mmCIF file of C-alpha atoms and ligand atoms in Angstrom:
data_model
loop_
_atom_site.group_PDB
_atom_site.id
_atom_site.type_symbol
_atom_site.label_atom_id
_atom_site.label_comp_id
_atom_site.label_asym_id
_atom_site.label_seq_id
_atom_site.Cartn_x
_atom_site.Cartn_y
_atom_site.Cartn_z
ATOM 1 C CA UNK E 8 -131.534 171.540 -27.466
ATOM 2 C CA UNK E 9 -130.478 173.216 -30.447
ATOM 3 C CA UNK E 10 -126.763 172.064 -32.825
ATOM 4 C CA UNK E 11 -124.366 174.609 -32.709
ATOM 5 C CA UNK E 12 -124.504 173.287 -36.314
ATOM 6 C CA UNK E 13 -127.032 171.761 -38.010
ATOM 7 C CA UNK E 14 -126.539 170.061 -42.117
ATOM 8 C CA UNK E 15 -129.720 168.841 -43.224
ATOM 9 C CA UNK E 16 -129.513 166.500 -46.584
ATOM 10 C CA UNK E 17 -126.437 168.249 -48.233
ATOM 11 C CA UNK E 18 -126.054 167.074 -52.075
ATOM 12 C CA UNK E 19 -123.390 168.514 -54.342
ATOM 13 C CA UNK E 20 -122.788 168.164 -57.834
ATOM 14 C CA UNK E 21 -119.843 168.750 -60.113
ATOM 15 C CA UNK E 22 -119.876 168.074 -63.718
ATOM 16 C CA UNK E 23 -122.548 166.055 -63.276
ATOM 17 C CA UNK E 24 -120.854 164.047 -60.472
ATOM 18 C CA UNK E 25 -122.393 163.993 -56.793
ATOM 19 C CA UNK E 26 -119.409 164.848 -54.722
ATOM 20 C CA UNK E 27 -122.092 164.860 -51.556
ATOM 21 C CA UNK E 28 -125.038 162.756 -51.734
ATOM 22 C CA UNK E 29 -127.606 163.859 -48.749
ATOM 23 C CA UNK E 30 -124.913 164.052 -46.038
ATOM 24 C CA UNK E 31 -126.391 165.094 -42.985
ATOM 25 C CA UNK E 32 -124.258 166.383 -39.630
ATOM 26 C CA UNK E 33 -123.927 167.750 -36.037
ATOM 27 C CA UNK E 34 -121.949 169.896 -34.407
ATOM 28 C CA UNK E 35 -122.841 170.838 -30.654
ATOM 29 C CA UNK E 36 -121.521 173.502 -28.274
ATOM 30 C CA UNK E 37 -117.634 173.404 -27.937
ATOM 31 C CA UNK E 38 -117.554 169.600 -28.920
ATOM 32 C CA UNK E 39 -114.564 168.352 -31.024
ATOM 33 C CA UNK E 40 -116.404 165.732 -33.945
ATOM 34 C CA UNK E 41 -113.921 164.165 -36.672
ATOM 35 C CA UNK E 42 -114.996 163.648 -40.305
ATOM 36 C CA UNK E 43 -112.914 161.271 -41.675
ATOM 37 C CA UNK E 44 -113.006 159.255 -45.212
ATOM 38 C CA UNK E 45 -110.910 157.941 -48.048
ATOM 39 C CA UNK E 46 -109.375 160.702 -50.600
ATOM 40 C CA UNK E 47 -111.754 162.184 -52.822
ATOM 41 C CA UNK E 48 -114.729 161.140 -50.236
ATOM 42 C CA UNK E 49 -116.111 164.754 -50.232
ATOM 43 C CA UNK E 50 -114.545 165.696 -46.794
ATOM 44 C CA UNK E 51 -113.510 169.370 -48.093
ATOM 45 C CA UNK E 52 -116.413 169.754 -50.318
ATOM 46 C CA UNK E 53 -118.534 169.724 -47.230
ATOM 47 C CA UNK E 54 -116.380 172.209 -45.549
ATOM 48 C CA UNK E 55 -117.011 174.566 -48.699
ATOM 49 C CA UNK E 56 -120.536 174.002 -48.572
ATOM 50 C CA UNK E 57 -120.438 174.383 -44.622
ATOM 51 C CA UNK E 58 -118.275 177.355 -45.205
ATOM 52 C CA UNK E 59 -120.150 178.989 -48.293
ATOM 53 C CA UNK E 60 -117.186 178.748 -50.480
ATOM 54 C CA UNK E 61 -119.604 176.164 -52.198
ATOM 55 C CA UNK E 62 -123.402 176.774 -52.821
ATOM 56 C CA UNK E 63 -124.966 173.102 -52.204
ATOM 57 C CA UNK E 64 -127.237 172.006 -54.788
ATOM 58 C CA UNK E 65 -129.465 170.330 -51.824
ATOM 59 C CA UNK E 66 -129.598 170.565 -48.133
ATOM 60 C CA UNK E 67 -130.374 172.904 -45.115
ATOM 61 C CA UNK E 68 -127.358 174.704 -43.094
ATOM 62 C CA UNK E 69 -128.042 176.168 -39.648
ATOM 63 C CA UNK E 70 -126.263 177.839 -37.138
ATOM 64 C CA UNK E 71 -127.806 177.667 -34.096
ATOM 65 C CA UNK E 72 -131.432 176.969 -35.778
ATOM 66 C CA UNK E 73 -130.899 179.941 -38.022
ATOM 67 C CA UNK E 74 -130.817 179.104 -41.792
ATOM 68 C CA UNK E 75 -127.084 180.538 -43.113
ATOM 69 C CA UNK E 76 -126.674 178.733 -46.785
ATOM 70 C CA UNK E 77 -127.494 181.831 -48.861
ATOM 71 C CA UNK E 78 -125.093 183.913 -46.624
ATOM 72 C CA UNK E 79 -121.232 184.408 -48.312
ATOM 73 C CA UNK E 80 -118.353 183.270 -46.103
ATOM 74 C CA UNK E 81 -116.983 186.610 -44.932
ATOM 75 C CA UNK E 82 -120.895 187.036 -43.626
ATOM 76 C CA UNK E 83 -120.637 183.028 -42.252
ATOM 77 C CA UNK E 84 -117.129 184.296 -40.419
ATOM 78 C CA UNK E 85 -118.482 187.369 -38.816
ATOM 79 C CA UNK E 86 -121.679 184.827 -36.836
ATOM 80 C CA UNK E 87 -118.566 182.866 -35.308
ATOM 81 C CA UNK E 88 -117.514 180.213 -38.328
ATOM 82 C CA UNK E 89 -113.722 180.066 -39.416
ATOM 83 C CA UNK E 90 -111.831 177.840 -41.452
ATOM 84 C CA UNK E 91 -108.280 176.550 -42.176
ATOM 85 C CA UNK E 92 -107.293 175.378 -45.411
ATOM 86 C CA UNK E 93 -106.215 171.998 -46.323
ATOM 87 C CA UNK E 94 -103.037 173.518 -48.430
ATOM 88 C CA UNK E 95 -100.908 176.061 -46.115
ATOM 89 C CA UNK E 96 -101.168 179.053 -47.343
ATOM 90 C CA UNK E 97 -99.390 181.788 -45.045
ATOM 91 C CA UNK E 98 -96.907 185.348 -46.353
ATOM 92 C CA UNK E 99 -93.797 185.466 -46.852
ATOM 93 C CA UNK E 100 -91.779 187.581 -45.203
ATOM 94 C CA UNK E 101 -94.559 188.557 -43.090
ATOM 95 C CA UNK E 102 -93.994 187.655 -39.240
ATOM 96 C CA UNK E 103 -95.938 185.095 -37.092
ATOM 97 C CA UNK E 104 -98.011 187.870 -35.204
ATOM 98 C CA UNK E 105 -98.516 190.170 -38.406
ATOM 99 C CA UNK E 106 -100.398 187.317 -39.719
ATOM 100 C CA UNK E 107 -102.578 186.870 -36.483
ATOM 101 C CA UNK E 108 -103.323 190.882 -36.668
ATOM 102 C CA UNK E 109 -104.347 191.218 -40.321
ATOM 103 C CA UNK E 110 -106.747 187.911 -39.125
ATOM 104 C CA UNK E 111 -108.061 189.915 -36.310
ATOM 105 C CA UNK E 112 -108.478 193.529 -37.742
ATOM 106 C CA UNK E 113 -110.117 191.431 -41.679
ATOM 107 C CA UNK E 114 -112.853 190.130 -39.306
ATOM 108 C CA UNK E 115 -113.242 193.349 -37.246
ATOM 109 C CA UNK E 116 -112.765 195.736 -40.549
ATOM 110 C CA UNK E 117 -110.569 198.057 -38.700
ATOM 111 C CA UNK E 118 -107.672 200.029 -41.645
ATOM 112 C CA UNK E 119 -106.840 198.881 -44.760
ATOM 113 C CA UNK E 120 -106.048 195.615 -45.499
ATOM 114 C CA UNK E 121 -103.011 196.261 -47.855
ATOM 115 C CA UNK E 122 -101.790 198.930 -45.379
ATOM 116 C CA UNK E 123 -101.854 196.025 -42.653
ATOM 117 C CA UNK E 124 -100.249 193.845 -45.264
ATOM 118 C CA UNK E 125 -97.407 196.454 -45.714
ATOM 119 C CA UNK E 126 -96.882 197.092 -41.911
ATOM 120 C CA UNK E 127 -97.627 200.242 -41.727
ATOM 121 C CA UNK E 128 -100.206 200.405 -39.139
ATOM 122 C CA UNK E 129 -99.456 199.632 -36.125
ATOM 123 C CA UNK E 130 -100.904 197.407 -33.357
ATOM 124 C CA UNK E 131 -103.172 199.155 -30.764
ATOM 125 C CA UNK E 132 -103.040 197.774 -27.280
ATOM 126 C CA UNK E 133 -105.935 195.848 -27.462
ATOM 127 C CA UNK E 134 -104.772 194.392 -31.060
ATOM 128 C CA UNK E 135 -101.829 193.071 -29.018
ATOM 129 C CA UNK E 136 -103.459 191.524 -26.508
ATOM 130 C CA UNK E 137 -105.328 189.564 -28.544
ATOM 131 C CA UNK E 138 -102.592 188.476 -30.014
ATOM 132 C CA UNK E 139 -100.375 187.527 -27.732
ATOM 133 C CA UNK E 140 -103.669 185.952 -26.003
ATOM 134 C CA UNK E 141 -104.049 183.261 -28.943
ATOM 135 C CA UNK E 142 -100.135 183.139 -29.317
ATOM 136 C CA UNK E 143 -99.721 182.295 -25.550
ATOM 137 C CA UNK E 144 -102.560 179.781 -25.965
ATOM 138 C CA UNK E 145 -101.227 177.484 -28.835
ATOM 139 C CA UNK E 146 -97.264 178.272 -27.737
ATOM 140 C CA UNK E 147 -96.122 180.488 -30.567
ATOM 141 C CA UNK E 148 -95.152 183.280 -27.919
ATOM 142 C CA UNK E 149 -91.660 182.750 -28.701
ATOM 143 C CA UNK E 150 -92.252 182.635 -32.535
ATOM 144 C CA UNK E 151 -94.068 186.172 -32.679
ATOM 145 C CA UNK E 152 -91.402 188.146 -34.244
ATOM 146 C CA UNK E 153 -90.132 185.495 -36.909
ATOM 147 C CA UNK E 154 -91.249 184.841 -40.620
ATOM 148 C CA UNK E 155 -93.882 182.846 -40.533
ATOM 149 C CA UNK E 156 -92.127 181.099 -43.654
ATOM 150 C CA UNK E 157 -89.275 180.206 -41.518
ATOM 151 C CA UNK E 158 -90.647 178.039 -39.083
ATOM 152 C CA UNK E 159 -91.477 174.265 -39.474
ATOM 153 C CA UNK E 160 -94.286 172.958 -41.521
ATOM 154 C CA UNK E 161 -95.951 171.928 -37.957
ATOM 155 C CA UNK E 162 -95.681 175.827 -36.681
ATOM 156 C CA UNK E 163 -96.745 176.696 -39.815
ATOM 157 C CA UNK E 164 -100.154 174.739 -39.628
ATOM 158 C CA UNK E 165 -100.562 176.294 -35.753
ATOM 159 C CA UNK E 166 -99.946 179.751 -37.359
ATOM 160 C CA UNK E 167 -102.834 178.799 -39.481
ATOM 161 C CA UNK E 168 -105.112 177.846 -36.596
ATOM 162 C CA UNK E 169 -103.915 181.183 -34.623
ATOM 163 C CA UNK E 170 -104.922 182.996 -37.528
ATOM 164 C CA UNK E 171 -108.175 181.681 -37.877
ATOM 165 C CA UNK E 172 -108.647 181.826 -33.517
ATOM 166 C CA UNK E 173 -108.274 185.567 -33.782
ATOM 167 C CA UNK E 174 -112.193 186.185 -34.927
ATOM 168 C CA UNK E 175 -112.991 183.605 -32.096
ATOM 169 C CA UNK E 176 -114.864 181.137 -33.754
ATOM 170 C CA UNK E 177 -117.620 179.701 -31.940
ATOM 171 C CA UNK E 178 -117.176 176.720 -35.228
ATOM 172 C CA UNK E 179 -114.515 175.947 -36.354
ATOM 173 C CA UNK E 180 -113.659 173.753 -39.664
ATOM 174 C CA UNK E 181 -109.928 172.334 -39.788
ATOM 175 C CA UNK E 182 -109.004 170.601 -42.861
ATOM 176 C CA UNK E 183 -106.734 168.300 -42.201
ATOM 177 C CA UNK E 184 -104.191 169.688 -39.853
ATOM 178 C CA UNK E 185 -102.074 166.929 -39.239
ATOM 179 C CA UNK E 186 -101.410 166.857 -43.255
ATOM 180 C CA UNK E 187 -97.698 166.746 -44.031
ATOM 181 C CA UNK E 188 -96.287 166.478 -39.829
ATOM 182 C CA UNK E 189 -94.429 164.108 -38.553
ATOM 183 C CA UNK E 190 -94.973 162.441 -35.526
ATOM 184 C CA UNK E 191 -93.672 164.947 -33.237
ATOM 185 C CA UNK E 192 -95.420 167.501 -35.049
ATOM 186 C CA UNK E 193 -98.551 165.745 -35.098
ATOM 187 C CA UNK E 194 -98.768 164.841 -31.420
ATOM 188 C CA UNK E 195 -98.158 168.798 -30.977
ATOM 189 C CA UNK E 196 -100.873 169.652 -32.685
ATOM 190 C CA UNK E 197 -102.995 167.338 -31.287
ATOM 191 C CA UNK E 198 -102.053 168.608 -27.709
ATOM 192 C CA UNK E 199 -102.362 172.329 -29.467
ATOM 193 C CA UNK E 200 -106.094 171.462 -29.963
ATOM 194 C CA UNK E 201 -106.876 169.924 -26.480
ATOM 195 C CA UNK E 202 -105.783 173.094 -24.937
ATOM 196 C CA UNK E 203 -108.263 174.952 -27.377
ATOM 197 C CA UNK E 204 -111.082 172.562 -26.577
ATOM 198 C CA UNK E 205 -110.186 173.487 -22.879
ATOM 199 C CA UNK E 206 -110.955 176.804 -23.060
ATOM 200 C CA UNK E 207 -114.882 175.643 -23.650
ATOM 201 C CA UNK E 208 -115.285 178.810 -26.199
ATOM 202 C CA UNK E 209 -115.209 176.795 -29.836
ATOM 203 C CA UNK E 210 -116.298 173.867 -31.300
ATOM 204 C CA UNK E 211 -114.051 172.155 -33.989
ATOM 205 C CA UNK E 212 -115.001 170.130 -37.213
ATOM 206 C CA UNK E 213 -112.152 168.115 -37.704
ATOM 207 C CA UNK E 214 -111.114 166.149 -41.129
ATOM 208 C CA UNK E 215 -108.742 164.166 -41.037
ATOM 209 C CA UNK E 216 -106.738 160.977 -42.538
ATOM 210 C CA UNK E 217 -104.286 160.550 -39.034
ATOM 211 C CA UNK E 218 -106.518 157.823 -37.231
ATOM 212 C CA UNK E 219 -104.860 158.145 -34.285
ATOM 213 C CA UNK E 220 -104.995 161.884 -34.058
ATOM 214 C CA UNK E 221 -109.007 161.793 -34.686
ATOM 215 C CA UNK E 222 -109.279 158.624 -31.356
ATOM 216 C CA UNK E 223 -107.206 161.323 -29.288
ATOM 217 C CA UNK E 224 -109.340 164.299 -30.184
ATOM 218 C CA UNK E 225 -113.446 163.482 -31.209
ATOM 219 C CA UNK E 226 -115.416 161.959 -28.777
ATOM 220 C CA UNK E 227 -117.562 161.299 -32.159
ATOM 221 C CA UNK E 228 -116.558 160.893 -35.443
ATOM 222 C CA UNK E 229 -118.482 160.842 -39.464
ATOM 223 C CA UNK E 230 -117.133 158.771 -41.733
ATOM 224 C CA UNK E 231 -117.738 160.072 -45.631
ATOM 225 C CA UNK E 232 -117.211 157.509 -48.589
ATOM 226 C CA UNK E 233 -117.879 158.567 -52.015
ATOM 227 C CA UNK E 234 -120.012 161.456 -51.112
ATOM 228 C CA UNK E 235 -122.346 159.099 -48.802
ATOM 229 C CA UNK E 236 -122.279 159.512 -44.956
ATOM 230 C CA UNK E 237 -121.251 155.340 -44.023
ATOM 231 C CA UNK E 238 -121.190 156.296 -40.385
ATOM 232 C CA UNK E 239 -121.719 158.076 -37.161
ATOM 233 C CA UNK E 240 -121.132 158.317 -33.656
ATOM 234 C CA UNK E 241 -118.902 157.754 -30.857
ATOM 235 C CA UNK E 242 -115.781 157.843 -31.762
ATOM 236 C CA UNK E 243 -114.508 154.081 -30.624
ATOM 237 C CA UNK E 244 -117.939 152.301 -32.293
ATOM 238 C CA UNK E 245 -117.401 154.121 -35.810
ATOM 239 C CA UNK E 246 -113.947 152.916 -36.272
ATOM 240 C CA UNK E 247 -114.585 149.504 -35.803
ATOM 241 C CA UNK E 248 -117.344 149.389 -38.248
ATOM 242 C CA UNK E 249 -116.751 146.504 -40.946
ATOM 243 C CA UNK E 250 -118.199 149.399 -43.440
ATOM 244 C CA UNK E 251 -115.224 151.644 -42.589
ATOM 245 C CA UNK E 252 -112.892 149.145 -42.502
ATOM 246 C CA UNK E 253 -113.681 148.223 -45.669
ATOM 247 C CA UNK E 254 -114.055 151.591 -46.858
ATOM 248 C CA UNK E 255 -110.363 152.678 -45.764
ATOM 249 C CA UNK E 256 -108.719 148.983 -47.041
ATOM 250 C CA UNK E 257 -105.674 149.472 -47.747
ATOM 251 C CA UNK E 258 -105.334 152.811 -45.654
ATOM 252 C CA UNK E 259 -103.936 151.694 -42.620
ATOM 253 C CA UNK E 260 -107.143 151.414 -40.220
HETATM 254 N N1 ADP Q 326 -114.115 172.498 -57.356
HETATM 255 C C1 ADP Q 326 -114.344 171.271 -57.833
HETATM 256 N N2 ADP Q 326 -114.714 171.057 -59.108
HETATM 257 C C2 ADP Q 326 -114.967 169.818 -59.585
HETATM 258 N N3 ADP Q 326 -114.861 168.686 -58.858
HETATM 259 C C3 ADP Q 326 -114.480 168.822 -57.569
HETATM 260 C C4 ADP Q 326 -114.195 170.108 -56.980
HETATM 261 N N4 ADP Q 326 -113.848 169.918 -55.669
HETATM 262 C C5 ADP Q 326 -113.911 168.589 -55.459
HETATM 263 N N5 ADP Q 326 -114.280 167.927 -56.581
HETATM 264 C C6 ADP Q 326 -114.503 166.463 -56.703
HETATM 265 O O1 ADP Q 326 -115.373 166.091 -55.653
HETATM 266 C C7 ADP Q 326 -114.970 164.859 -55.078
HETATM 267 C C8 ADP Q 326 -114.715 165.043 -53.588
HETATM 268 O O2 ADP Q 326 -113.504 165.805 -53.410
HETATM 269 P P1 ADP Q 326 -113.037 166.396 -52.026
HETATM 270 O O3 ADP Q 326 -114.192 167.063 -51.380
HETATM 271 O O4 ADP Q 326 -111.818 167.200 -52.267
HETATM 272 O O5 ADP Q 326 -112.682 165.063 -51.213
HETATM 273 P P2 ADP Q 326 -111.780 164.845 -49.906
HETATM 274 O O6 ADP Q 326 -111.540 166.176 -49.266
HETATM 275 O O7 ADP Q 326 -112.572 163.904 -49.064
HETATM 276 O O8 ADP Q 326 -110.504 164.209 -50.394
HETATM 277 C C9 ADP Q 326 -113.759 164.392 -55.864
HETATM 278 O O9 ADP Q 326 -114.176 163.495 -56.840
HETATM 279 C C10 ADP Q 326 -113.230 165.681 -56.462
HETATM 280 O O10 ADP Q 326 -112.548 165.411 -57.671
HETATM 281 MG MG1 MG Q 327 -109.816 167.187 -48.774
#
């Protein structure tokens, strides 16, 4: 059967320093895999390069068998790929489900962006329904109308995955979404995401530092260290590989 996602011998070079080093990945049908690794490991390179934020300097990307790594992201987003960002990066002053719409109506290139921005247009039925689809789903129905700037750090990272929900993804990358929450928050997330998985509609790429979080989540998990892949498979097996042990010493594993 053909990956959902498919990264064939993926090499990336900055300055004349391999972030990546022939890194090679999976991603089936609405599975949930983990890619974890020390800092600096090359965890959010690959999601540029995966993304097309990054051009890799080596390596094959596919989406289901089809070749994608000369297409731009917004071209990427439109065959069913969407990202979040490892850094939060939401309006201010804009509310919780004005940020899901401008999401929704960037990938379906309905009105002007900066009109959307500036609230003037507004939602259609079917806009709405989306919305309050997605907000229902990860339980920001009672958040809609707030700033998205006012809510917790926590909401603020499932605003993130709302917003990137809206062009339902068939792949989705999350980069590190756990980043920053406490425990309370974190565990929310966490059961945030199993209700996504649920639905049977997306698969997630998930990288991540919360060990914990990725044993709850990935039934299989990569392990990156220095731009090399150390590891693969199920979840369990990869982290109690000496090799990651060693590789996260000191981290907490
Ligand atoms: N845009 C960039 N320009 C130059 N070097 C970069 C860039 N992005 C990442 N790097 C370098 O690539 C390596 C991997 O970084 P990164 O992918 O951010 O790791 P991780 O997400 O696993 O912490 C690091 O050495 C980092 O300094
Ligand atoms: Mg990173």
């Amino acid at each position: 059967m053909t990956a959902l996602l498919e990264a064939v011998g993926i090499t990336k070079v900055y300055d004349g320093m391999a972030a990546l080093t022939d890194v090679s990945i999976e991603v089936d049908t609405a599975e949930l895999v983990a890619l974890i690794g020390p800092n600096g490991a090359g965890k959010t390179t690959l999601f540029d390069c995966l993304s097309g934020v990054q051009r890799a300097d080596a390596g094959i990307v596919r989406l289901e068998g089809r070749e994608i790594e000369g297409l731009a992201p917004h071209e990427r987003a439109r065959m069913g790929i969407a990202r979040t960002f490892q850094r939060i990066e939401l309006f201010t002053g804009m509310t919780v489900r004005d940020h899901l719409l401008v999401a929704d109506r960037a990938v379906r290139r309905s009105g002007g962006l900066l009109r959307d921005l500036t609230g003037r247009a507004k939602p259609d039925a079917g806009e709405r329904e989306r919305c309050d689809e997605v907000l229902e789903l990860v339980g920001l129905a009672d958040d809609a109308d707030r700033p998205a700037h006012a809510l917790s750090l926590g909401r603020g990272r499932v605003v993130e995955l709302a917003r990137a929900l809206m062009c339902r993804p068939r792949l989705l990358f999350l980069d590190e979404p756990s980043s920053g929450l406490d425990r309370t928050e974190t565990a929310e997330m966490a059961g945030v995401l199993e209700r996504v998985m649920e639905q049977g509609a997306t698969a997630i790429l998930l990288c991540e530092h919360d060990v914990p979080f990725v044993e709850r989540l990935a039934s299989r998990t990569y392990v990156l260290d220095c731009g090399r892949r150390i590891a693969a498979g199920p979840t369990r097996d990869v982290l109690a590989d000496p090799d990651v042990r060693a590789a996260y010493l000191g981290q907490g594993v």
